[in-house]
PDB file of C-alpha atoms and ligand atoms in Angstrom:
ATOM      1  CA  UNK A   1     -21.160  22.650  34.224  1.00 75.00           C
ATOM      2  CA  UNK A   2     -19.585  19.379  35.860  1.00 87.00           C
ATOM      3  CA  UNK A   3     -17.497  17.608  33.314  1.00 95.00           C
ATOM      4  CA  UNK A   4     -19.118  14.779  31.630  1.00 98.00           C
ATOM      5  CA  UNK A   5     -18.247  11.247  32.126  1.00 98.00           C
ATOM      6  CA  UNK A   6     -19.047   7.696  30.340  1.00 98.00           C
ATOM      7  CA  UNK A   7     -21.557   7.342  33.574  1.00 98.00           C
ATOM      8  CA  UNK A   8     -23.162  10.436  32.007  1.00 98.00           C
ATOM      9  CA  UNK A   9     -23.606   8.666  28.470  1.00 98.00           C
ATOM     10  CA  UNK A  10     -24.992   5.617  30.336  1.00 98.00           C
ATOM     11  CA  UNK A  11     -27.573   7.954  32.298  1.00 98.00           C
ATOM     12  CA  UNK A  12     -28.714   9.773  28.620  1.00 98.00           C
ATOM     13  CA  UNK A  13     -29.281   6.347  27.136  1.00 98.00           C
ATOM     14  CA  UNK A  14     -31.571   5.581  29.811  1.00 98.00           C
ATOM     15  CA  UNK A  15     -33.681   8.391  29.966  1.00 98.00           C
ATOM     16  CA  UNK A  16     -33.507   9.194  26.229  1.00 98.00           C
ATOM     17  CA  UNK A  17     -31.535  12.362  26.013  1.00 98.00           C
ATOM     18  CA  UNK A  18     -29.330  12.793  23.050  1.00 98.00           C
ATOM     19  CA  UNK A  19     -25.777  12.615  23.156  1.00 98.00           C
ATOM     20  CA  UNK A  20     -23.735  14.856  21.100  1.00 98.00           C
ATOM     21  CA  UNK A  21     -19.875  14.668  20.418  1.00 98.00           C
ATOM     22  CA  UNK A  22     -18.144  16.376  17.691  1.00 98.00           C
ATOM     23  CA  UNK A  23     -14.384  15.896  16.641  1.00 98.00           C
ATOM     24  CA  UNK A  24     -11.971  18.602  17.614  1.00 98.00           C
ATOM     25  CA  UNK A  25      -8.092  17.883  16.763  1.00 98.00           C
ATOM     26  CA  UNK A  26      -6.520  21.040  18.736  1.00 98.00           C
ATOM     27  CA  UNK A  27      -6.803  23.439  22.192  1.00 98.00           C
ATOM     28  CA  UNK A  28      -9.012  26.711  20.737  1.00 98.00           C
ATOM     29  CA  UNK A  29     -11.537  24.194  18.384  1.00 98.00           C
ATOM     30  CA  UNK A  30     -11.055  22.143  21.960  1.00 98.00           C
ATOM     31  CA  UNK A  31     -12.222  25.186  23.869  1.00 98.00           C
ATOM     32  CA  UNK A  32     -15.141  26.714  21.162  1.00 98.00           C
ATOM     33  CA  UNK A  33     -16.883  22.935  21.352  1.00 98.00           C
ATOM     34  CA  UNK A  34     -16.812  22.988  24.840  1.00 98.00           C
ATOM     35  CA  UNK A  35     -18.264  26.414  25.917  1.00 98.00           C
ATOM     36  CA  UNK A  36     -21.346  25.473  23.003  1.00 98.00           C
ATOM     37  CA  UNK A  37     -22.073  22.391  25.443  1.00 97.00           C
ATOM     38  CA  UNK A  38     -21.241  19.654  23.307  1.00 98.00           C
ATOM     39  CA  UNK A  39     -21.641  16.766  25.789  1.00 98.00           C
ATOM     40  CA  UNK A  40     -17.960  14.652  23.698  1.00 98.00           C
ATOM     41  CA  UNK A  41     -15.146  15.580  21.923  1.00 99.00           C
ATOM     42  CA  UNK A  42     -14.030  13.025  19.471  1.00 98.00           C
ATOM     43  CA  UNK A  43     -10.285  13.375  18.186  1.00 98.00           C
ATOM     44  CA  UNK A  44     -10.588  11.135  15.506  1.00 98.00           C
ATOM     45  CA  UNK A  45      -8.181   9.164  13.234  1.00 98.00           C
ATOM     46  CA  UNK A  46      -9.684  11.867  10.676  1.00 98.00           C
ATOM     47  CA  UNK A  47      -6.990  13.786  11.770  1.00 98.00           C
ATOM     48  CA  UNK A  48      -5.129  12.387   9.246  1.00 98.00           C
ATOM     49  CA  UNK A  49      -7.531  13.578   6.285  1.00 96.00           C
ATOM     50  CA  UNK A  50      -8.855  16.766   7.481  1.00 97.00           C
ATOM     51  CA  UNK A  51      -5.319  17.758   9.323  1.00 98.00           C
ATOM     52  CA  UNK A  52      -2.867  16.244   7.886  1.00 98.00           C
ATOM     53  CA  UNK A  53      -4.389  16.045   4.321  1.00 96.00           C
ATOM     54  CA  UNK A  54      -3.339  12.333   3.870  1.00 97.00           C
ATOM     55  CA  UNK A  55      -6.165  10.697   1.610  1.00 95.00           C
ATOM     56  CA  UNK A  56      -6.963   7.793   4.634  1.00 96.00           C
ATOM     57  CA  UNK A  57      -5.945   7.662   7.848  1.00 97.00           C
ATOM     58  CA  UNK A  58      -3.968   4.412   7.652  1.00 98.00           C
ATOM     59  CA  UNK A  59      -0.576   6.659   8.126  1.00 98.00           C
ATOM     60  CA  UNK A  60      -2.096   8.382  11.378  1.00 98.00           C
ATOM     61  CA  UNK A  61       0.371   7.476  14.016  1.00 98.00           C
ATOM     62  CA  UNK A  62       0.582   7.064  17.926  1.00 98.00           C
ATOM     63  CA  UNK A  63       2.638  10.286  18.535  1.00 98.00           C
ATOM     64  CA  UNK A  64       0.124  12.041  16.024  1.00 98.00           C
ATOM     65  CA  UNK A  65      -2.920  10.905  18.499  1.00 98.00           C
ATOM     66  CA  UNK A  66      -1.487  12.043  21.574  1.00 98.00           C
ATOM     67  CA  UNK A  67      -0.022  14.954  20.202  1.00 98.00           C
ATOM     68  CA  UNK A  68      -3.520  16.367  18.803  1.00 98.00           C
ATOM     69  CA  UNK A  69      -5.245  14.702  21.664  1.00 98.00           C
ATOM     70  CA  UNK A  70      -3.513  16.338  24.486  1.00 98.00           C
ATOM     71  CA  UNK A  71      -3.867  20.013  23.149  1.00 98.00           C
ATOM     72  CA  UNK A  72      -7.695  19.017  22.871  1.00 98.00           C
ATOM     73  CA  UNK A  73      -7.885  17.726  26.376  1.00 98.00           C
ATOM     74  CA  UNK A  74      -6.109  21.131  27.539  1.00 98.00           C
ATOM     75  CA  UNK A  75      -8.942  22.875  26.150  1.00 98.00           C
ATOM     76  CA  UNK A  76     -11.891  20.556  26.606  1.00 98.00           C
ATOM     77  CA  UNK A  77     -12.962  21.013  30.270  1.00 97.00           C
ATOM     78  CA  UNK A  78     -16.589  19.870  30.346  1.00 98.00           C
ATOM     79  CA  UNK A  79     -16.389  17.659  27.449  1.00 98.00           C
ATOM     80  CA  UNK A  80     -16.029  13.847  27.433  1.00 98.00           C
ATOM     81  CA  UNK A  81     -12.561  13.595  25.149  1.00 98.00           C
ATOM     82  CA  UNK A  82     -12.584  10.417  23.558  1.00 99.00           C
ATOM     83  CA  UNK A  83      -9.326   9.212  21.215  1.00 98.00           C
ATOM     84  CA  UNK A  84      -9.055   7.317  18.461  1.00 98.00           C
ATOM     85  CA  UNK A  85      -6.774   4.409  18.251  1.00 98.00           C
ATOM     86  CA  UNK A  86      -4.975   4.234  14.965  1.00 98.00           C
ATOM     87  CA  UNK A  87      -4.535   1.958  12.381  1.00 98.00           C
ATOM     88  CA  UNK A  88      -2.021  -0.897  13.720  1.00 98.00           C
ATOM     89  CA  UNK A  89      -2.032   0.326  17.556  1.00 98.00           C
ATOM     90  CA  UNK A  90      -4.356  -2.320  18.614  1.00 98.00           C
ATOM     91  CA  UNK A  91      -5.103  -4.597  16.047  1.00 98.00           C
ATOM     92  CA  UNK A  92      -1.572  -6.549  16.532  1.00 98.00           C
ATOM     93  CA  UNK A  93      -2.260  -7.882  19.898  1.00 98.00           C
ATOM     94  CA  UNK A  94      -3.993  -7.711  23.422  1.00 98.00           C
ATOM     95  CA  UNK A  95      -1.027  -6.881  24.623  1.00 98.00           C
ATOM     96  CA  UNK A  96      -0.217  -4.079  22.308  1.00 98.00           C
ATOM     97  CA  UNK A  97      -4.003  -2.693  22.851  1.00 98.00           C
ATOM     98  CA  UNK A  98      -3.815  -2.069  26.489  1.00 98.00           C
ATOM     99  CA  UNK A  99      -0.358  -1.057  26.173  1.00 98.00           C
ATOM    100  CA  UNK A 100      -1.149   1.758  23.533  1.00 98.00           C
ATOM    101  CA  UNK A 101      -4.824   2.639  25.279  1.00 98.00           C
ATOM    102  CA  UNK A 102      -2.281   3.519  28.282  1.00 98.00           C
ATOM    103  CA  UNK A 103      -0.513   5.645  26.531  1.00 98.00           C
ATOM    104  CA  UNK A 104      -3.483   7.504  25.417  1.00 98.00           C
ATOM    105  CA  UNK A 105      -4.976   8.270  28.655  1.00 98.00           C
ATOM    106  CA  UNK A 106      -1.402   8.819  30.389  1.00 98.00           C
ATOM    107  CA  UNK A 107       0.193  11.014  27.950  1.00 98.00           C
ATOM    108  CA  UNK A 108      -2.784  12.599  26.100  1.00 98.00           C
ATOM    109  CA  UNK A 109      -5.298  12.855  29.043  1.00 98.00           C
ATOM    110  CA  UNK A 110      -8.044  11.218  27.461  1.00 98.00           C
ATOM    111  CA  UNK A 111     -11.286  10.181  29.104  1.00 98.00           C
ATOM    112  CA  UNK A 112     -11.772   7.503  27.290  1.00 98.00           C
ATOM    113  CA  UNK A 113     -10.349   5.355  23.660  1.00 98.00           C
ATOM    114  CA  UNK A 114     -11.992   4.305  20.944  1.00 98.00           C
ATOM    115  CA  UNK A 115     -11.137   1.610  18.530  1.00 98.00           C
ATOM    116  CA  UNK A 116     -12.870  -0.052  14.872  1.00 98.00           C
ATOM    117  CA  UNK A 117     -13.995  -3.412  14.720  1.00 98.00           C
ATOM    118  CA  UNK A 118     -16.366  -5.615  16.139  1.00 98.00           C
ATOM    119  CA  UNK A 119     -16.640  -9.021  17.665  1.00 98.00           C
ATOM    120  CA  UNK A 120     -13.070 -10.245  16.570  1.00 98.00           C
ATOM    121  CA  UNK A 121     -11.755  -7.174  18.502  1.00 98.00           C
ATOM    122  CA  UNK A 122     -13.961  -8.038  21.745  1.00 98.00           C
ATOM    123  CA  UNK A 123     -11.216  -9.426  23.585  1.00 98.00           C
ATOM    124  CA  UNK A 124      -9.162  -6.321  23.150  1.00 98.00           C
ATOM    125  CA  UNK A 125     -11.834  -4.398  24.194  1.00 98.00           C
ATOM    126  CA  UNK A 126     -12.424  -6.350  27.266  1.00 98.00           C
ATOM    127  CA  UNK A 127      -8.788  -6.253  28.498  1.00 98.00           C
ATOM    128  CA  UNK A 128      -8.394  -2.817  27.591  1.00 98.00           C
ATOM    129  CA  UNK A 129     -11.937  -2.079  30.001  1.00 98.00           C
ATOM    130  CA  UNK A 130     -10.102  -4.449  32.582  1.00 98.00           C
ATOM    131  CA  UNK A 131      -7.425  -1.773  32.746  1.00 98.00           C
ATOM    132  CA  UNK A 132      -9.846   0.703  33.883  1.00 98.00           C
ATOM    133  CA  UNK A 133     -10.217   2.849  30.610  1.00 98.00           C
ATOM    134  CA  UNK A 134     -13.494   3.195  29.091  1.00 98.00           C
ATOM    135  CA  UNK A 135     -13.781   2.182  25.281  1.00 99.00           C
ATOM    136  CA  UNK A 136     -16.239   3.341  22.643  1.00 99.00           C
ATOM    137  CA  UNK A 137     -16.856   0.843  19.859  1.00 98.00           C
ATOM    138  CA  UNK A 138     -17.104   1.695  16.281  1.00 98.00           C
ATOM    139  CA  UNK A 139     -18.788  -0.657  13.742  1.00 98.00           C
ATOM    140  CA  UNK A 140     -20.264  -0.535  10.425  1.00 97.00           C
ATOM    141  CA  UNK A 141     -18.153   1.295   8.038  1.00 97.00           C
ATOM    142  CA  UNK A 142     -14.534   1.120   9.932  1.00 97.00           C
ATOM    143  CA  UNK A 143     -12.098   3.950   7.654  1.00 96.00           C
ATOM    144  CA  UNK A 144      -8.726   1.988   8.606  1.00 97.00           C
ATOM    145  CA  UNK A 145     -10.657  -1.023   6.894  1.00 95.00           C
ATOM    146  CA  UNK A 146     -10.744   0.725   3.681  1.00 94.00           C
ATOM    147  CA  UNK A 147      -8.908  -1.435   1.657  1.00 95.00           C
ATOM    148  CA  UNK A 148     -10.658  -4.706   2.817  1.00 93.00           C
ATOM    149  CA  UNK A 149     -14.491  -2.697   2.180  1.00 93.00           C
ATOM    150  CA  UNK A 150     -12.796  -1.686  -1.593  1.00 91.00           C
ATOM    151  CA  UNK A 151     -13.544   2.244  -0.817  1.00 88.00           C
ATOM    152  CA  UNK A 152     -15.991   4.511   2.130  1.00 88.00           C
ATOM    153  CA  UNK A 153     -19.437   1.892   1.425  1.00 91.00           C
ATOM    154  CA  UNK A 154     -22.187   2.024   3.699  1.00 95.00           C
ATOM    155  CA  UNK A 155     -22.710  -1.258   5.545  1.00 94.00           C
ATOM    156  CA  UNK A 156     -25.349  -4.023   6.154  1.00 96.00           C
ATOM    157  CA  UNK A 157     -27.089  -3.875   3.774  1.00 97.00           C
ATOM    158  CA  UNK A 158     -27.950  -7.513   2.939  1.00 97.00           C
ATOM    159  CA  UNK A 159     -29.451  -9.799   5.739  1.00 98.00           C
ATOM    160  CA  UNK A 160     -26.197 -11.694   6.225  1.00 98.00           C
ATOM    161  CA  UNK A 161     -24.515  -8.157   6.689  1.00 97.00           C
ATOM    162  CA  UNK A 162     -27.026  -6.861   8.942  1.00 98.00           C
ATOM    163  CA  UNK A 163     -27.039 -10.138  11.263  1.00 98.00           C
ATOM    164  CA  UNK A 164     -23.607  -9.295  11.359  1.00 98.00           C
ATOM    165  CA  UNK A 165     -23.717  -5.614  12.720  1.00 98.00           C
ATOM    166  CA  UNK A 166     -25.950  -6.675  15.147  1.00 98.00           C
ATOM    167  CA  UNK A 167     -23.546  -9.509  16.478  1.00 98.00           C
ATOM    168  CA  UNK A 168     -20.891  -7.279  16.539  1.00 98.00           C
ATOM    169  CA  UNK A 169     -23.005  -4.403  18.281  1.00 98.00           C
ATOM    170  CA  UNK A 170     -23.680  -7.440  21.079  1.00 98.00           C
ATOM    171  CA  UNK A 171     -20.396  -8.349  21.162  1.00 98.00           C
ATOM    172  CA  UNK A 172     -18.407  -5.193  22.039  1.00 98.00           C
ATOM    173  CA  UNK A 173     -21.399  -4.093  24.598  1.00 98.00           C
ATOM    174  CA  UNK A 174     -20.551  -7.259  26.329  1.00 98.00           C
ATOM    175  CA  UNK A 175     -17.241  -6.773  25.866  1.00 98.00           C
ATOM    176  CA  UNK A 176     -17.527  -3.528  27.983  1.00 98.00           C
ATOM    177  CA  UNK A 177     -17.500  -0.665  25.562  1.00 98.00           C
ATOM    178  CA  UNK A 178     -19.391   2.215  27.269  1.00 98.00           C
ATOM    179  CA  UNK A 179     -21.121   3.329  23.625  1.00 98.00           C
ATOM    180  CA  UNK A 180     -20.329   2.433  20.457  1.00 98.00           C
ATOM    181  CA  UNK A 181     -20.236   4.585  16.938  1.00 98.00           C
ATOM    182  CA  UNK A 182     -22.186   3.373  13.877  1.00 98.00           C
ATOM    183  CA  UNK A 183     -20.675   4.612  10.927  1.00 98.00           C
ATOM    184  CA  UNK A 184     -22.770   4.235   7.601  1.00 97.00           C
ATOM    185  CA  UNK A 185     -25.140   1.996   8.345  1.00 98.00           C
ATOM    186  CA  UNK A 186     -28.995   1.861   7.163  1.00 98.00           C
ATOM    187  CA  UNK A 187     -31.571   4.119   9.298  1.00 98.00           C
ATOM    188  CA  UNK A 188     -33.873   1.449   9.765  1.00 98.00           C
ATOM    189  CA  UNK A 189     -30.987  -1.295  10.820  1.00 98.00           C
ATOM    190  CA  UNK A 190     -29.244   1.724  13.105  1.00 98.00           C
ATOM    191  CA  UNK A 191     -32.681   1.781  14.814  1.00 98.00           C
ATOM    192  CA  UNK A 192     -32.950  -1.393  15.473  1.00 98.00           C
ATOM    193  CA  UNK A 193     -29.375  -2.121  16.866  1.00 98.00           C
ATOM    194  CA  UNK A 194     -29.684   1.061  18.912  1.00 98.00           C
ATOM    195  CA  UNK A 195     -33.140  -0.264  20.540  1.00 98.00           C
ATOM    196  CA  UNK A 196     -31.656  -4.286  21.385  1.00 98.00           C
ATOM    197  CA  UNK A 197     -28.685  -2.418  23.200  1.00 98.00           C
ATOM    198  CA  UNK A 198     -28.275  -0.980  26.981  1.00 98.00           C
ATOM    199  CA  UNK A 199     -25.407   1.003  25.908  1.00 98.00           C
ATOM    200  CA  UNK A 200     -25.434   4.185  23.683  1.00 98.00           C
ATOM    201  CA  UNK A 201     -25.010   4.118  20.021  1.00 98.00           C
ATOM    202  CA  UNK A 202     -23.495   7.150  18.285  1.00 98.00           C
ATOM    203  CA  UNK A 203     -24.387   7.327  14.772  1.00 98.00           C
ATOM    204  CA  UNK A 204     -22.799   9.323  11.861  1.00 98.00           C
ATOM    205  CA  UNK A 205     -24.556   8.653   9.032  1.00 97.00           C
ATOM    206  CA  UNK A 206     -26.670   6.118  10.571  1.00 98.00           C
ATOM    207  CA  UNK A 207     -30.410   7.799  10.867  1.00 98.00           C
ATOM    208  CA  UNK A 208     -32.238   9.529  13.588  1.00 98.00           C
ATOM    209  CA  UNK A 209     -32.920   6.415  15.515  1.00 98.00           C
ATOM    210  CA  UNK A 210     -29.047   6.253  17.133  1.00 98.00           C
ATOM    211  CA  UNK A 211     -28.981   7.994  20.765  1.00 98.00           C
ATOM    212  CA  UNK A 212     -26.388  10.546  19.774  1.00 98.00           C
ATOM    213  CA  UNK A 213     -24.767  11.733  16.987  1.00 98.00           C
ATOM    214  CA  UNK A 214     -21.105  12.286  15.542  1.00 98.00           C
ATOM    215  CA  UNK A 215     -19.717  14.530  12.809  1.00 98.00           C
ATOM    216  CA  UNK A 216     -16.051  16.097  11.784  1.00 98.00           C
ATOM    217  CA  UNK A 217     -15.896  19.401  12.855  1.00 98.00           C
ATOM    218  CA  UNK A 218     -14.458  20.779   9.046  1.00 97.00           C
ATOM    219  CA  UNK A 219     -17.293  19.082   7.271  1.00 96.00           C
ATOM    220  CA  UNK A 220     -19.885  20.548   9.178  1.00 97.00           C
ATOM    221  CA  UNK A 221     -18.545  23.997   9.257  1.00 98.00           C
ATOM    222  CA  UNK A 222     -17.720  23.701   5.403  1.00 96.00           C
ATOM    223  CA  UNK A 223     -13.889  23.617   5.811  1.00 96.00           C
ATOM    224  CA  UNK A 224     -12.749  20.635   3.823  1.00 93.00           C
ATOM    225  CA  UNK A 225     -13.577  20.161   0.502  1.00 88.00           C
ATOM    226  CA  UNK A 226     -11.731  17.538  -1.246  1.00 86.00           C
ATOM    227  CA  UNK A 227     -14.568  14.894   0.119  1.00 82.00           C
ATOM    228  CA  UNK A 228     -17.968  15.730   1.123  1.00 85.00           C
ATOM    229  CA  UNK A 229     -19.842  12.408   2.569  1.00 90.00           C
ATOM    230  CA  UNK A 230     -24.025  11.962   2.145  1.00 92.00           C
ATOM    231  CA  UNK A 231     -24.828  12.255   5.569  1.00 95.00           C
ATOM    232  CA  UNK A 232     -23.312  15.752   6.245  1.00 96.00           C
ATOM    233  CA  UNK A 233     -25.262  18.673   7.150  1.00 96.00           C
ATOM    234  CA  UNK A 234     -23.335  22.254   6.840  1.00 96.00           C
ATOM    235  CA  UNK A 235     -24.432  23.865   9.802  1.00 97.00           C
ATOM    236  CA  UNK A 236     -22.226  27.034   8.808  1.00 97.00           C
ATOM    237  CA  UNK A 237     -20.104  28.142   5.979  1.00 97.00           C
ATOM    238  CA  UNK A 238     -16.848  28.749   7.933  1.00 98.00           C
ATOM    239  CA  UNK A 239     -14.300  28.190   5.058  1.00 97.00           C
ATOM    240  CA  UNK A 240     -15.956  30.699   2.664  1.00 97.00           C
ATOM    241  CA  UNK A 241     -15.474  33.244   5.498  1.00 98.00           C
ATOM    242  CA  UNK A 242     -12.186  32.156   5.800  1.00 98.00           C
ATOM    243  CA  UNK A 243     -11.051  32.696   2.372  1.00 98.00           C
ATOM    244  CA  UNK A 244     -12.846  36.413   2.484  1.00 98.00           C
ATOM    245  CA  UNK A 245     -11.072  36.945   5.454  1.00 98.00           C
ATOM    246  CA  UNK A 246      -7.516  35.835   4.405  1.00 98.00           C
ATOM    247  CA  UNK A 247      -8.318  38.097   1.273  1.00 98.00           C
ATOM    248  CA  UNK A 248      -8.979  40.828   2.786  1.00 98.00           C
ATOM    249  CA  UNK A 249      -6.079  40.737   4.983  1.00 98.00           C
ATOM    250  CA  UNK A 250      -4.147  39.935   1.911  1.00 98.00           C
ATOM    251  CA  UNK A 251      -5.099  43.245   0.219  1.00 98.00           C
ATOM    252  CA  UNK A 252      -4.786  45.394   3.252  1.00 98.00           C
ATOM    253  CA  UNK A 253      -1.283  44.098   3.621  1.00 98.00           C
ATOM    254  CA  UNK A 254      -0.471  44.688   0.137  1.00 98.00           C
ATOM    255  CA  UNK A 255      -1.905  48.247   0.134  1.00 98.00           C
ATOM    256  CA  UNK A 256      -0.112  49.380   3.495  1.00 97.00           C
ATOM    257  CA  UNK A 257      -3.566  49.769   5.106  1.00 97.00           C
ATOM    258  CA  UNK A 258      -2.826  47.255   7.791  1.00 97.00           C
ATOM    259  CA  UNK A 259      -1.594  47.720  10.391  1.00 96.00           C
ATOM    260  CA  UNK A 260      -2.764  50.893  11.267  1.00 96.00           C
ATOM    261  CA  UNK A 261      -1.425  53.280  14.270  1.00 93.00           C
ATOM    262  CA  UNK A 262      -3.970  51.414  16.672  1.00 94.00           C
ATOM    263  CA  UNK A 263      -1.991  48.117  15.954  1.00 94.00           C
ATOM    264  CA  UNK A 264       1.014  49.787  16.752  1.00 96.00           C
ATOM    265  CA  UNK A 265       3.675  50.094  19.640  1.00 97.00           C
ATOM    266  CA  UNK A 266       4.411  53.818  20.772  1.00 97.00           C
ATOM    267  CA  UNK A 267       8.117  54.962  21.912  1.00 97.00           C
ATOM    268  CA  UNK A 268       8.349  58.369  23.257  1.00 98.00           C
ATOM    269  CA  UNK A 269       9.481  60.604  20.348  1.00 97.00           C
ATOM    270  CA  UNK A 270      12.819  62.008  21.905  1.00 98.00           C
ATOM    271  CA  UNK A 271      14.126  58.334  22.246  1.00 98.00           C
ATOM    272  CA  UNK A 272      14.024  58.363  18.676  1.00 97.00           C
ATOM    273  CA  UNK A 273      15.375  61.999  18.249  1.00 97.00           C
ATOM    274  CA  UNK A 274      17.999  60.340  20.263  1.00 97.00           C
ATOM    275  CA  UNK A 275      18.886  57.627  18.316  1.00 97.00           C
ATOM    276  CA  UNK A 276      19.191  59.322  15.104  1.00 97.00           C
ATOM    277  CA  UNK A 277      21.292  61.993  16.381  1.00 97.00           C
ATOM    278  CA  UNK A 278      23.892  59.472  17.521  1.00 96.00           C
ATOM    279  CA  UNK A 279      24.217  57.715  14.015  1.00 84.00           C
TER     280      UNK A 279
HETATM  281  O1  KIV B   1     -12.011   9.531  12.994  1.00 95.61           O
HETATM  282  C1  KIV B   1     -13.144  10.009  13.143  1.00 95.61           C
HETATM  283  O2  KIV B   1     -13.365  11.228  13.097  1.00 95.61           O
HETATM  284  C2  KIV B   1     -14.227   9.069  13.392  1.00 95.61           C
HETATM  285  C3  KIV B   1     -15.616   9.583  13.190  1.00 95.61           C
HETATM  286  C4  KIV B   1     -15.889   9.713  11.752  1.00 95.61           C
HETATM  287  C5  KIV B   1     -16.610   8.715  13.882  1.00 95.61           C
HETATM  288  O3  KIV B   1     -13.995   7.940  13.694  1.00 95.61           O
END
């Protein structure tokens, strides 16, 4: 398989193939998306929750992005890796956005950055897409805006709100964003936005009608518990098999039934003789 790029996302948009992308935070999760064909690999500011077990991401850092993001892009060969600006890297200036997306896709390999917000960021985006590196959008409900929403609330709702998701969805596909991520956001109103744009939209929790979809790797494998959001689906109980298996090992260690001699390293017996004759 060749390895996917944003000309691939622009090509499934047109002829109505789904786009899937899935967040991945190190080099083996990196490697088991890619050989399932996952078409993206999202290393997401959720990092910082699912990770790092801070209760937002607002502390996620630059050094913790391109840390996580450059064992992922080790491992992600086919995949489209796509990073996650944090909170503060962009939002203080133009120049600070382009600056920071550079450092993304020269120290963490990237294919491509994304960054929250919507038409007030537009300039960012555009100078960032001037520089040559492909941006993905996110609107809707933006996690490092948190504080302003007053907690995780879906978005657009009302007709002002909606008007306003759609301008925004405009703005950053003029802008130049290659997709852009809808995060909580009505079915119906995800539909809608996703059918008045050329470019993709990836939804999570945004409905059927988006042309691709997004979800964090622990909450769809049942790995992180302290939050569960509406819109996940547990496609496999990983962390209860976890648990059984770190039990397990727990008791076999404890009993002295692990390891056994086929875990073990052989030395040839008179080397031993040997030694404990001359002590
Ligand atoms: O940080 C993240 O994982 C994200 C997804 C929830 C879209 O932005």
């Amino acid at each position: 398989m060749k390895k996917i790029t944003t000309a691939d996302f622009a090509a499934m948009k047109e002829s109505g193939d789904k786009i899937s992308m899935v967040t991945a935070y190190d080099y083996s999760t990196a490697k088991l998306v890619d050989d399932s064909g996952i078409n993206s690999i999202l290393v997401g500011d959720s990092l910082g929750m699912v990770m790092l077990g801070y209760e937002d991401t607002l502390s996620v850092t630059m050094e913790d992005m391109i840390h996580h993001c450059s064992a992922v892009a080790r491992g992600a060969k086919n995949a489209l890796v796509v990073c996650d600006m944090p909170f503060m890297s962009y939002q203080t200036s133009v120049y600070d956005a382009v600056m920071n997306a550079g450092r993304i896709m020269k120290e963490a390999r990237a294919g491509a950055v994304k960054l929250e917000g919507g038409s007030e960021f537009a300039e960012h985006i555009r100078a960032i897409v001037n520089a040559s590196i492909p941006v993905c959008a996110h609107i809707g409900m933006t996690p490092q805006s948190v504080n302003a929403f007053g907690g995780f609330k879906v978005q657009g709702k009302t007709l002002e709100a909606a008007k306003k998701l759609l301008h925004d969805a405009l703005a950053v596909e003029a802008a130049g964003a290659f997709a852009v991520v809808l995060e909580c956001v009505p079915a119906a109103l995800a539909e809608y936005i996703s059918a008045a744009l050329t470019i993709p939209t990836i939804g999570i929790g945004a409905g059927a009608g988006c042309d691709g979809q997004v979800l964090v790797y622990q909450d769809m494998l049942g790995m992180y518990s302290d939050f569960t959001p509406k819109f996940v689906r547990r496609f496999a109980d990983v962390g209860s098999e976890m648990k059984r298996a770190f039990a397990e090992y727990d008791k076999a260690v404890k009993s002295g039934e692990f390891p056994s001699t086929e875990h073990c390293f052989k030395i040839d017996s008179s080397v031993m003789d040997e030694l404990m004759a001359s002590e």
